[in-house]
Tab-separated table of C-alpha atoms and ligand atoms in Angstrom:
chain	number	residue	atom	x	y	z
A	288	MET	CA	16.031	9.647	14.185
A	289	LYS	CA	19.348	9.073	12.671
A	290	VAL	CA	18.273	7.667	8.562
A	291	VAL	CA	21.146	5.537	6.438
A	292	LEU	CA	20.296	6.216	2.313
A	293	GLY	CA	21.940	4.103	0.618
A	294	VAL	CA	21.188	4.345	-3.304
A	295	SER	CA	22.717	2.069	-5.987
A	296	GLY	CA	23.103	3.171	-9.623
A	297	GLY	CA	19.418	2.539	-11.099
A	298	ILE	CA	18.350	5.352	-13.655
A	299	ALA	CA	15.219	5.953	-10.351
A	300	ALA	CA	18.087	7.179	-8.569
A	301	TYR	CA	16.675	10.571	-8.249
A	302	LYS	CA	13.878	10.024	-7.088
A	303	ALA	CA	15.904	9.596	-3.831
A	304	CYS	CA	16.351	13.215	-3.929
A	305	GLU	CA	12.681	12.593	-3.020
A	306	LEU	CA	12.530	11.095	-0.234
A	307	LEU	CA	15.067	12.264	1.451
A	308	ARG	CA	13.047	15.385	1.113
A	309	LEU	CA	10.801	13.734	3.294
A	310	PHE	CA	13.145	12.275	6.077
A	311	THR	CA	15.081	15.703	6.056
A	312	GLU	CA	11.510	17.959	6.335
A	313	SER	CA	10.253	15.199	8.956
A	314	GLY	CA	13.063	16.113	10.958
A	315	HIS	CA	15.521	12.875	10.421
A	316	GLU	CA	18.753	12.947	9.923
A	317	VAL	CA	20.004	11.399	6.336
A	318	ARG	CA	23.170	10.642	5.827
A	319	VAL	CA	23.244	9.970	1.478
A	320	VAL	CA	25.546	6.825	0.595
A	321	PRO	CA	25.779	6.313	-2.591
A	322	THR	CA	27.310	3.295	-4.533
A	323	ARG	CA	29.949	4.803	-7.707
A	324	GLU	CA	27.524	3.724	-9.610
A	325	ALA	CA	24.606	5.739	-8.068
A	326	LEU	CA	27.717	8.775	-8.235
A	327	LYS	CA	26.907	8.059	-13.062
A	328	PHE	CA	22.721	9.023	-12.076
A	329	VAL	CA	22.217	11.451	-9.642
A	330	GLY	CA	26.424	14.236	-8.080
A	331	ALA	CA	27.367	14.388	-4.830
A	332	PRO	CA	26.661	17.002	-4.574
A	333	THR	CA	23.278	17.596	-5.085
A	334	TRP	CA	23.980	14.814	-2.156
A	335	ALA	CA	25.547	16.926	-0.048
A	336	ALA	CA	23.538	19.977	-0.496
A	337	LEU	CA	19.849	17.811	0.580
A	338	SER	CA	21.346	16.048	3.336
A	339	GLY	CA	23.514	18.729	4.746
A	340	HIS	CA	26.103	15.972	4.848
A	341	PRO	CA	29.340	14.896	3.573
A	342	VAL	CA	29.328	12.585	0.551
A	343	SER	CA	31.605	9.456	-0.409
A	344	ALA	CA	30.701	6.552	-1.919
A	345	GLU	CA	34.071	5.709	-0.733
A	346	VAL	CA	35.612	3.789	2.721
A	347	TRP	CA	38.978	5.855	1.796
A	348	ASP	CA	38.004	9.825	2.578
A	349	ASP	CA	37.546	10.583	6.161
A	350	VAL	CA	39.897	7.402	7.564
A	351	HIS	CA	40.162	9.356	10.655
A	352	GLU	CA	36.709	8.626	11.194
A	353	VAL	CA	36.049	4.617	10.473
A	354	PRO	CA	33.159	6.031	8.454
A	355	HIS	CA	33.248	2.444	7.222
A	356	VAL	CA	32.015	1.180	10.794
A	357	ARG	CA	30.518	4.148	13.137
A	358	ILE	CA	28.027	5.013	10.169
A	359	GLY	CA	26.607	2.265	10.256
A	360	GLN	CA	26.737	1.447	13.944
A	361	ARG	CA	25.300	5.285	14.830
A	362	ALA	CA	22.035	4.791	12.457
A	363	ASP	CA	18.129	3.244	13.698
A	364	LEU	CA	16.860	2.728	10.191
A	365	VAL	CA	19.121	1.627	7.189
A	366	VAL	CA	17.231	2.643	3.645
A	367	VAL	CA	18.544	1.543	0.013
A	368	ALA	CA	16.383	3.330	-2.299
A	369	PRO	CA	16.448	2.362	-5.561
A	370	ALA	CA	18.054	-0.888	-4.599
A	371	THR	CA	19.427	-2.762	-7.869
A	372	ALA	CA	19.783	-5.384	-8.058
A	373	ASP	CA	23.910	-5.677	-8.451
A	374	VAL	CA	24.106	-4.036	-4.165
A	375	LEU	CA	20.579	-6.580	-3.751
A	376	ALA	CA	23.007	-9.382	-4.320
A	377	ARG	CA	26.578	-7.636	-2.614
A	378	ALA	CA	24.398	-7.354	0.693
A	379	ALA	CA	22.827	-11.133	0.194
A	380	HIS	CA	26.736	-12.296	0.399
A	381	GLY	CA	28.584	-9.828	2.449
A	382	LEU	CA	30.744	-8.138	-0.058
A	383	ALA	CA	32.357	-4.672	1.020
A	384	GLY	CA	32.940	-3.245	-1.257
A	385	ASP	CA	32.417	-0.440	-1.315
A	386	LEU	CA	30.389	2.453	2.128
A	387	LEU	CA	27.861	1.171	0.877
A	388	THR	CA	28.201	-2.558	1.933
A	389	ASN	CA	29.758	-2.111	4.222
A	390	THR	CA	27.149	0.375	6.141
A	391	LEU	CA	25.008	-2.936	6.105
A	392	LEU	CA	27.179	-4.878	7.503
A	393	THR	CA	27.931	-2.801	10.623
A	394	ALA	CA	24.171	-1.786	11.156
A	395	ARG	CA	22.431	-3.328	13.377
A	396	CYS	CA	19.318	-1.594	13.421
A	397	PRO	CA	16.427	-2.351	10.562
A	398	VAL	CA	17.437	-2.016	6.689
A	399	VAL	CA	14.733	-1.657	4.159
A	400	PHE	CA	15.129	-2.766	0.209
A	401	ALA	CA	13.552	-0.825	-2.895
A	402	PRO	CA	14.884	-2.435	-5.315
A	403	ALA	CA	13.868	-1.318	-8.665
A	404	MET	CA	15.411	-3.240	-12.033
A	405	HIS	CA	13.621	-4.048	-15.801
A	406	THR	CA	11.467	-7.571	-15.056
A	407	GLU	CA	13.825	-9.745	-16.469
A	408	MET	CA	15.986	-8.700	-13.368
A	409	TRP	CA	13.791	-9.128	-10.568
A	410	GLN	CA	12.296	-12.113	-12.166
A	411	HIS	CA	16.296	-13.861	-12.511
A	412	PRO	CA	16.392	-16.784	-9.633
A	413	ALA	CA	19.154	-15.370	-8.868
A	414	THR	CA	18.278	-11.891	-7.480
A	415	VAL	CA	14.522	-14.041	-6.911
A	416	ALA	CA	17.363	-15.599	-4.284
A	417	ASN	CA	18.894	-13.066	-3.405
A	418	VAL	CA	15.683	-11.308	-1.766
A	419	ALA	CA	14.528	-13.832	-0.530
A	420	THR	CA	18.208	-14.409	1.771
A	421	LEU	CA	16.937	-10.654	2.440
A	422	ARG	CA	14.082	-10.745	3.853
A	423	GLU	CA	15.035	-14.734	6.464
A	424	ARG	CA	17.369	-12.117	7.810
A	425	GLY	CA	14.717	-10.081	8.986
A	426	SER	CA	15.852	-6.889	6.290
A	427	VAL	CA	12.364	-5.450	4.686
A	428	VAL	CA	12.707	-5.790	0.591
A	429	ILE	CA	9.706	-4.095	-0.008
A	430	ASP	CA	8.177	-5.157	-3.574
A	431	PRO	CA	8.528	-2.920	-6.672
A	432	ALA	CA	5.496	-1.585	-8.187
A	433	VAL	CA	4.179	-2.231	-11.936
A	434	GLY	CA	4.357	-0.156	-14.436
A	435	ARG	CA	6.935	1.867	-16.711
A	436	LEU	CA	9.821	1.229	-16.965
A	437	THR	CA	13.213	2.844	-18.795
A	438	GLY	CA	12.189	3.283	-22.497
A	439	ALA	CA	9.072	2.287	-23.423
A	440	ASP	CA	8.789	-1.471	-21.198
A	441	THR	CA	6.314	-1.776	-18.380
A	442	GLY	CA	5.656	-5.249	-15.518
A	443	PRO	CA	7.011	-5.613	-12.008
A	444	GLY	CA	10.255	-3.149	-11.532
A	445	ARG	CA	9.540	0.112	-10.668
A	446	LEU	CA	10.727	1.952	-7.699
A	447	PRO	CA	7.552	2.453	-5.718
A	448	ASP	CA	6.514	6.156	-5.266
A	449	PRO	CA	8.677	7.358	-2.619
A	450	ALA	CA	6.106	8.605	-0.208
A	451	GLU	CA	5.556	4.773	-0.002
A	452	ILE	CA	8.569	3.755	0.566
A	453	PHE	CA	8.786	6.923	3.094
A	454	GLN	CA	5.276	5.151	4.598
A	455	VAL	CA	6.965	2.155	4.808
A	456	CYS	CA	9.869	3.165	6.400
A	457	LEU	CA	8.398	4.849	9.047
A	458	ARG	CA	5.923	2.431	10.444
A	459	VAL	CA	10.129	0.038	10.756
A	460	LEU	CA	11.006	2.444	12.870
A	461	ARG	CA	8.136	2.153	14.611
A	462	GLY	CA	8.369	-1.134	14.920
A	463	ARG	CA	5.177	-1.672	13.828
A	464	PRO	CA	4.037	-5.793	14.365
A	465	ARG	CA	4.619	-8.507	11.292
A	466	ASP	CA	1.155	-10.016	13.554
A	467	LEU	CA	0.190	-10.794	9.575
A	468	ALA	CA	2.739	-12.532	7.493
A	469	GLY	CA	1.527	-15.052	6.195
A	470	ARG	CA	-1.891	-14.083	6.041
A	471	ARG	CA	-3.436	-13.703	2.568
A	472	VAL	CA	-5.857	-10.157	2.629
A	473	VAL	CA	-7.920	-8.589	-0.122
A	474	VAL	CA	-9.221	-5.001	0.321
A	475	SER	CA	-11.335	-2.991	-1.581
A	476	ALA	CA	-10.708	0.561	-2.489
A	477	GLY	CA	-12.405	3.776	-3.549
A	478	GLY	CA	-15.865	4.168	-5.078
A	479	THR	CA	-17.377	2.490	-8.039
A	480	ARG	CA	-18.980	4.173	-11.505
A	481	GLU	CA	-21.856	3.536	-12.991
A	482	ALA	CA	-21.874	4.386	-16.819
A	483	ILE	CA	-24.489	6.391	-17.795
A	484	ASP	CA	-23.402	6.402	-21.810
A	485	PRO	CA	-19.928	6.202	-22.912
A	486	VAL	CA	-19.207	9.903	-21.608
A	487	ARG	CA	-21.052	9.490	-17.829
A	488	TYR	CA	-21.507	8.383	-15.325
A	489	ILE	CA	-22.660	7.854	-12.393
A	490	GLY	CA	-19.620	7.513	-9.007
A	491	ASN	CA	-19.301	9.413	-5.387
A	492	ARG	CA	-16.212	10.418	-3.793
A	493	SER	CA	-14.095	8.865	-2.361
A	494	SER	CA	-11.413	9.924	-2.581
A	495	GLY	CA	-9.678	5.097	-2.298
A	496	LEU	CA	-7.111	7.068	0.839
A	497	GLN	CA	-8.596	5.282	3.653
A	498	GLY	CA	-8.712	1.523	1.201
A	499	TYR	CA	-4.581	2.550	-0.090
A	500	ALA	CA	-3.983	3.190	3.723
A	501	LEU	CA	-5.630	-0.265	4.594
A	502	ALA	CA	-3.812	-1.903	2.236
A	503	ARG	CA	-0.210	0.254	2.880
A	504	THR	CA	0.115	-1.279	6.525
A	505	ALA	CA	-1.705	-4.672	6.174
A	506	ALA	CA	1.878	-5.297	3.468
A	507	ALA	CA	3.660	-3.824	6.303
A	508	ARG	CA	2.295	-5.975	8.659
A	509	GLY	CA	3.828	-8.896	6.904
A	510	ALA	CA	0.479	-9.565	4.918
A	511	GLU	CA	-0.311	-10.686	0.629
A	512	VAL	CA	-2.490	-8.411	-0.215
A	513	THR	CA	-4.219	-8.139	-3.322
A	514	LEU	CA	-6.318	-4.210	-3.931
A	515	VAL	CA	-9.051	-4.084	-5.637
A	516	ALA	CA	-9.457	-0.202	-6.639
A	517	ALA	CA	-12.226	1.303	-8.303
A	518	ASN	CA	-11.052	4.724	-10.137
A	519	VAL	CA	-8.481	5.508	-7.403
A	520	ASN	CA	-5.496	8.045	-8.822
A	521	LEU	CA	-3.536	7.075	-6.224
A	522	PRO	CA	0.063	5.531	-6.375
A	523	ASP	CA	0.138	1.630	-5.568
A	524	PRO	CA	0.748	0.392	-2.034
A	525	ALA	CA	3.708	-0.817	-1.816
A	526	GLY	CA	3.938	-4.787	-1.637
A	527	ALA	CA	0.520	-4.440	-2.784
A	528	LYS	CA	-1.013	-6.681	-5.987
A	529	VAL	CA	-3.400	-3.917	-7.736
A	530	VAL	CA	-6.500	-4.840	-9.079
A	531	ARG	CA	-8.083	-2.133	-11.157
A	532	VAL	CA	-11.934	-2.474	-11.628
A	533	GLU	CA	-14.950	0.680	-13.110
A	534	SER	CA	-18.249	-0.724	-12.112
A	535	THR	CA	-19.846	-2.040	-9.892
A	536	ALA	CA	-19.970	-5.919	-10.764
A	537	GLU	CA	-16.449	-5.777	-12.148
A	538	LEU	CA	-15.541	-4.652	-8.567
A	539	ARG	CA	-18.186	-7.558	-7.293
A	540	GLU	CA	-16.118	-10.495	-9.668
A	541	ALA	CA	-12.596	-9.029	-8.364
A	542	VAL	CA	-13.661	-9.484	-4.616
A	543	LEU	CA	-14.635	-13.103	-5.578
A	544	ALA	CA	-12.177	-14.351	-7.622
A	545	ALA	CA	-9.569	-12.444	-5.337
A	546	CYS	CA	-11.052	-13.818	-1.889
A	547	GLY	CA	-11.172	-18.132	-2.881
A	548	ASP	CA	-8.619	-18.813	0.092
A	549	ALA	CA	-8.688	-15.185	1.998
A	550	ASP	CA	-8.198	-15.009	5.226
A	551	VAL	CA	-9.472	-11.419	5.594
A	552	VAL	CA	-12.277	-8.531	3.846
A	553	VAL	CA	-12.356	-5.821	3.886
A	554	MET	CA	-14.476	-3.784	1.958
A	555	ALA	CA	-13.629	-0.284	2.421
A	556	ALA	CA	-14.875	1.025	-1.851
A	557	ALA	CA	-17.629	2.760	-1.613
A	558	VAL	CA	-19.528	0.721	-3.749
A	559	ALA	CA	-23.154	2.639	-6.084
A	560	ASP	CA	-25.452	1.613	-4.791
A	561	PHE	CA	-28.129	1.575	-7.901
A	562	ARG	CA	-26.887	2.104	-11.247
A	563	PRO	CA	-28.908	2.764	-14.991
A	564	GLU	CA	-31.225	0.385	-15.097
A	565	THR	CA	-29.728	1.177	-19.701
A	566	ARG	CA	-26.109	2.360	-20.816
A	567	HIS	CA	-26.238	3.656	-23.825
A	568	ASP	CA	-24.080	2.581	-26.324
A	569	ALA	CA	-23.997	5.956	-28.184
A	570	LYS	CA	-24.000	10.012	-26.090
A	571	ILE	CA	-27.382	10.749	-24.785
A	572	LYS	CA	-27.963	13.735	-27.358
A	573	LYS	CA	-28.756	17.446	-25.654
A	574	THR	CA	-32.145	18.117	-27.070
A	575	ASP	CA	-34.730	20.886	-26.957
A	576	GLY	CA	-36.862	19.345	-24.816
A	577	GLU	CA	-37.061	17.400	-21.679
A	578	PRO	CA	-34.850	14.923	-21.124
A	579	GLU	CA	-34.966	11.485	-20.107
A	580	ALA	CA	-35.590	10.447	-16.450
A	581	ILE	CA	-32.121	7.341	-15.715
A	582	ARG	CA	-34.764	4.453	-14.743
A	583	LEU	CA	-32.023	2.650	-11.529
A	584	ALA	CA	-31.846	-0.651	-11.172
A	585	LYS	CA	-30.425	-1.969	-7.381
A	586	ASN	CA	-26.588	-3.439	-7.672
A	587	PRO	CA	-25.636	-7.049	-6.078
A	588	ASP	CA	-24.643	-5.645	-2.172
A	589	ILE	CA	-21.074	-7.613	-2.429
A	590	LEU	CA	-20.580	-7.214	1.776
A	591	ALA	CA	-23.546	-9.308	2.077
A	592	GLU	CA	-23.465	-11.402	-0.674
A	593	LEU	CA	-19.338	-12.714	1.486
A	594	GLY	CA	-21.433	-13.394	4.150
A	595	GLU	CA	-24.049	-14.761	3.470
A	596	ARG	CA	-21.580	-17.763	1.157
A	597	ARG	CA	-20.144	-17.580	4.560
A	598	ARG	CA	-22.747	-18.086	6.732
A	599	SER	CA	-23.764	-20.921	3.981
A	600	ALA	CA	-20.818	-23.148	3.607
A	601	ARG	CA	-20.211	-23.112	7.534
A	602	ALA	CA	-23.442	-24.399	7.640
A	603	ASP	CA	-22.493	-26.823	5.505
A	604	ARG	CA	-19.612	-28.433	7.305
A	605	GLY	CA	-22.773	-28.682	10.120
A	606	VAL	CA	-20.104	-26.763	12.621
A	607	GLU	CA	-19.165	-23.133	12.654
A	608	SER	CA	-16.219	-24.213	11.637
A	609	PRO	CA	-13.003	-22.054	11.702
A	610	GLY	CA	-11.345	-22.962	8.432
A	611	VAL	CA	-13.865	-21.021	6.236
A	612	ARG	CA	-12.890	-18.387	4.125
A	613	PRO	CA	-12.332	-15.127	4.888
A	614	GLU	CA	-11.464	-15.913	8.342
A	615	VAL	CA	-13.045	-11.309	8.639
A	616	ILE	CA	-15.143	-9.986	6.701
A	617	VAL	CA	-14.667	-6.168	7.619
A	618	GLY	CA	-17.179	-3.932	6.260
A	619	PHE	CA	-17.471	-0.133	6.632
A	620	ALA	CA	-20.827	1.783	6.275
A	621	ALA	CA	-21.178	5.523	5.455
A	622	GLU	CA	-23.485	7.244	7.050
A	623	THR	CA	-24.886	10.786	7.171
A	624	HIS	CA	-26.546	11.026	10.214
A	625	ASP	CA	-27.964	8.950	13.178
A	626	VAL	CA	-24.436	7.018	12.363
A	627	ILE	CA	-24.144	4.095	15.438
A	628	ALA	CA	-27.690	2.978	15.011
A	629	ASN	CA	-27.453	2.466	11.653
A	630	GLY	CA	-24.002	0.634	12.196
A	631	GLN	CA	-25.698	-1.474	14.482
A	632	ALA	CA	-28.795	-2.013	12.299
A	633	LYS	CA	-26.230	-3.037	8.991
A	634	LEU	CA	-23.846	-5.248	10.678
A	635	ALA	CA	-26.031	-7.283	11.642
A	636	ARG	CA	-27.653	-7.526	8.695
A	637	LYS	CA	-24.977	-7.714	6.866
A	638	GLY	CA	-23.375	-11.158	8.712
A	639	CYS	CA	-19.485	-9.213	8.580
A	640	ASP	CA	-17.869	-9.387	11.502
A	641	LEU	CA	-16.064	-5.841	12.141
A	642	LEU	CA	-17.979	-2.884	11.075
A	643	VAL	CA	-16.017	0.480	10.608
A	644	VAL	CA	-18.878	3.197	10.984
A	645	ASN	CA	-17.535	6.500	9.501
A	646	GLN	CA	-19.874	9.974	9.702
A	647	VAL	CA	-19.513	12.151	6.456
A	648	GLY	CA	-20.434	14.738	5.127
A	649	GLU	CA	-18.821	18.611	3.848
A	650	GLY	CA	-15.251	17.787	5.207
A	651	LEU	CA	-15.167	14.773	6.940
A	652	ALA	CA	-13.551	10.886	5.729
A	653	PHE	CA	-13.808	11.274	1.949
A	654	GLY	CA	-11.102	12.941	0.337
A	655	THR	CA	-9.291	13.245	3.209
A	656	PRO	CA	-6.017	12.633	5.222
A	657	ASP	CA	-7.779	12.425	8.487
A	658	ASN	CA	-10.747	10.540	9.534
A	659	ALA	CA	-12.317	9.559	13.144
A	660	ALA	CA	-14.310	6.623	13.119
A	661	THR	CA	-16.402	4.111	15.507
A	662	VAL	CA	-15.019	0.200	15.032
A	663	LEU	CA	-18.178	-2.102	15.825
A	664	VAL	CA	-17.788	-5.809	16.638
A	665	ALA	CA	-19.420	-8.422	16.190
A	666	GLY	CA	-20.402	-9.714	19.535
A	667	GLY	CA	-21.080	-5.974	21.036
A	668	GLU	CA	-18.030	-3.983	21.764
A	669	ALA	CA	-17.943	-0.413	20.039
A	670	VAL	CA	-13.989	0.637	19.782
A	671	GLU	CA	-13.473	4.246	19.275
A	672	VAL	CA	-10.807	5.720	16.678
A	673	PRO	CA	-10.495	9.357	17.202
A	674	PHE	CA	-9.695	11.727	14.374
A	675	GLY	CA	-5.988	11.624	12.889
A	676	PRO	CA	-4.730	9.944	9.733
A	677	LYS	CA	-6.262	7.042	7.788
A	678	GLU	CA	-3.152	4.800	8.353
A	679	ASP	CA	-3.769	5.757	12.116
A	680	LEU	CA	-7.228	4.236	11.665
A	681	ALA	CA	-6.135	1.454	9.209
A	682	ALA	CA	-3.771	0.442	12.255
A	683	ALA	CA	-6.819	0.345	14.716
A	684	VAL	CA	-8.282	-2.209	12.377
A	685	TRP	CA	-5.362	-4.511	11.356
A	686	ASP	CA	-4.942	-4.409	15.358
A	687	LEU	CA	-8.857	-5.811	15.589
A	688	VAL	CA	-7.960	-8.496	12.591
A	689	ALA	CA	-5.240	-9.655	13.634
A	690	ALA	CA	-6.896	-10.470	17.046
A	691	ARG	CA	-9.414	-12.232	15.863
A	692	LEU	CA	-8.039	-14.259	13.868
A	693	SER	CA	-5.467	-15.815	17.052
B	745	FMN	C1	20.845	3.669	-17.975
B	745	FMN	C2	21.186	2.472	-17.409
B	745	FMN	C3	20.309	2.110	-15.999
B	745	FMN	C4	20.438	0.993	-15.270
B	745	FMN	N1	19.061	1.128	-14.692
B	745	FMN	C5	19.537	-0.100	-13.042
B	745	FMN	C6	18.162	-0.343	-12.711
B	745	FMN	O1	17.113	0.282	-12.354
B	745	FMN	N2	17.934	-1.243	-11.811
B	745	FMN	C7	19.471	-2.121	-11.524
B	745	FMN	O2	19.752	-2.954	-11.047
B	745	FMN	N3	21.201	-2.184	-12.692
B	745	FMN	C8	19.985	-0.286	-13.661
B	745	FMN	N4	21.613	-0.490	-13.663
B	745	FMN	C9	22.866	-1.762	-14.071
B	745	FMN	C10	24.460	-1.062	-12.793
B	745	FMN	O3	23.980	0.248	-12.798
B	745	FMN	C11	24.670	-1.701	-13.001
B	745	FMN	O4	25.086	-3.108	-12.577
B	745	FMN	C12	26.146	-1.246	-11.531
B	745	FMN	O5	26.752	-1.877	-11.984
B	745	FMN	C13	25.127	-1.289	-10.373
B	745	FMN	O6	25.860	-0.752	-9.655
B	745	FMN	P1	25.938	-0.625	-8.109
B	745	FMN	O7	24.358	-1.347	-7.558
B	745	FMN	O8	27.622	-0.713	-7.024
B	745	FMN	O9	24.563	0.691	-8.019
B	745	FMN	C14	21.495	0.166	-15.369
B	745	FMN	C15	22.414	0.944	-15.553
B	745	FMN	C16	22.948	1.439	-16.669
B	745	FMN	C17	23.619	2.067	-17.317
């Protein structure tokens, strides 16, 4: 595919080098079109060497090739990363004072903007209006990540991780539907930890990769996503609101708070079934004698609680009311044996609509980029998702969810 990488004059311009590499290494032909200001951050030789194409910010170079028209016309995708407040404003108003804005006016392919700027600039009514205009016209504007900005400031305005921007672009290139637009979804990811004392905990091997893939895919399909992340060390998915938790009690609180007006809840986190009955305030000391046994207490079953709350809300209304939220509840079951039989029993017990059952064990599911699963659908159907990237399983889950929502 022919990709135009527009780079504008923000401090995050250097991160676009990584985005460029992700595109070229996956076989895309990339033409970099920086703004004049972007070239003050990263010079033309870097872009030319990494892309293998000439680089200019001006419409006046190689005029015989009419680059101000041709580059946009030939593109399969234009992605502007980072997109400054200035470039968003110029794009929203149709200005054409340099090669990048000319390209944006002549492109008829999908356009993705990845804004990065200080929080004040991002939240200014002028920028808010420009982003709304660009989205109304069909451009994908990725919400910036929250985190460290230039200097010591933090807040929304950080460029999402290049790998995240790349994933959004791939989905746009594949023409993923925006069938979750206007829907609110809550996804839990990672694995909870239950403290034994201030330094030790009982945990599990979940990396959060599958939950993050679900959140990222839902955001790309237009959903407003709240991601409740338990002990995950991954870049924030573009466009998702991330709530960080540690224990099962915190995860329960965050999920219940977020799911009040949610259409869909996907419980992909590996939630600890038990916690130490006592949490020691001081580190347990090593002694010469036998260590003290750790007694366990049962944790709340969040998935069953969500199902039960919905069942009783529906019963209160006296009908199987579609107005009761969440409309769709998705659970995950990690099983080491009798995978389908255990999954069927769990689906019936928990009152959820879909149950994604995967086999876990050595090299399976936990911490690996690939996964295979069976999605059990309340009412009988079982959908096999073959071994492949966790993004594919996420897409299959959202396909089934979207079908139930409509
Ligand atoms: C050190 C420095 C960092 C900057 N970082 C950003 C930024 O992250 N986002 C932004 O919108 N503007 C940033 N600016 C301001 C832009 O460079 C300025 O608005 C410029 O006119 C943008 O031009 P362009 O949109 O044509 O690239 C920064 C300026 C300086 C000097």
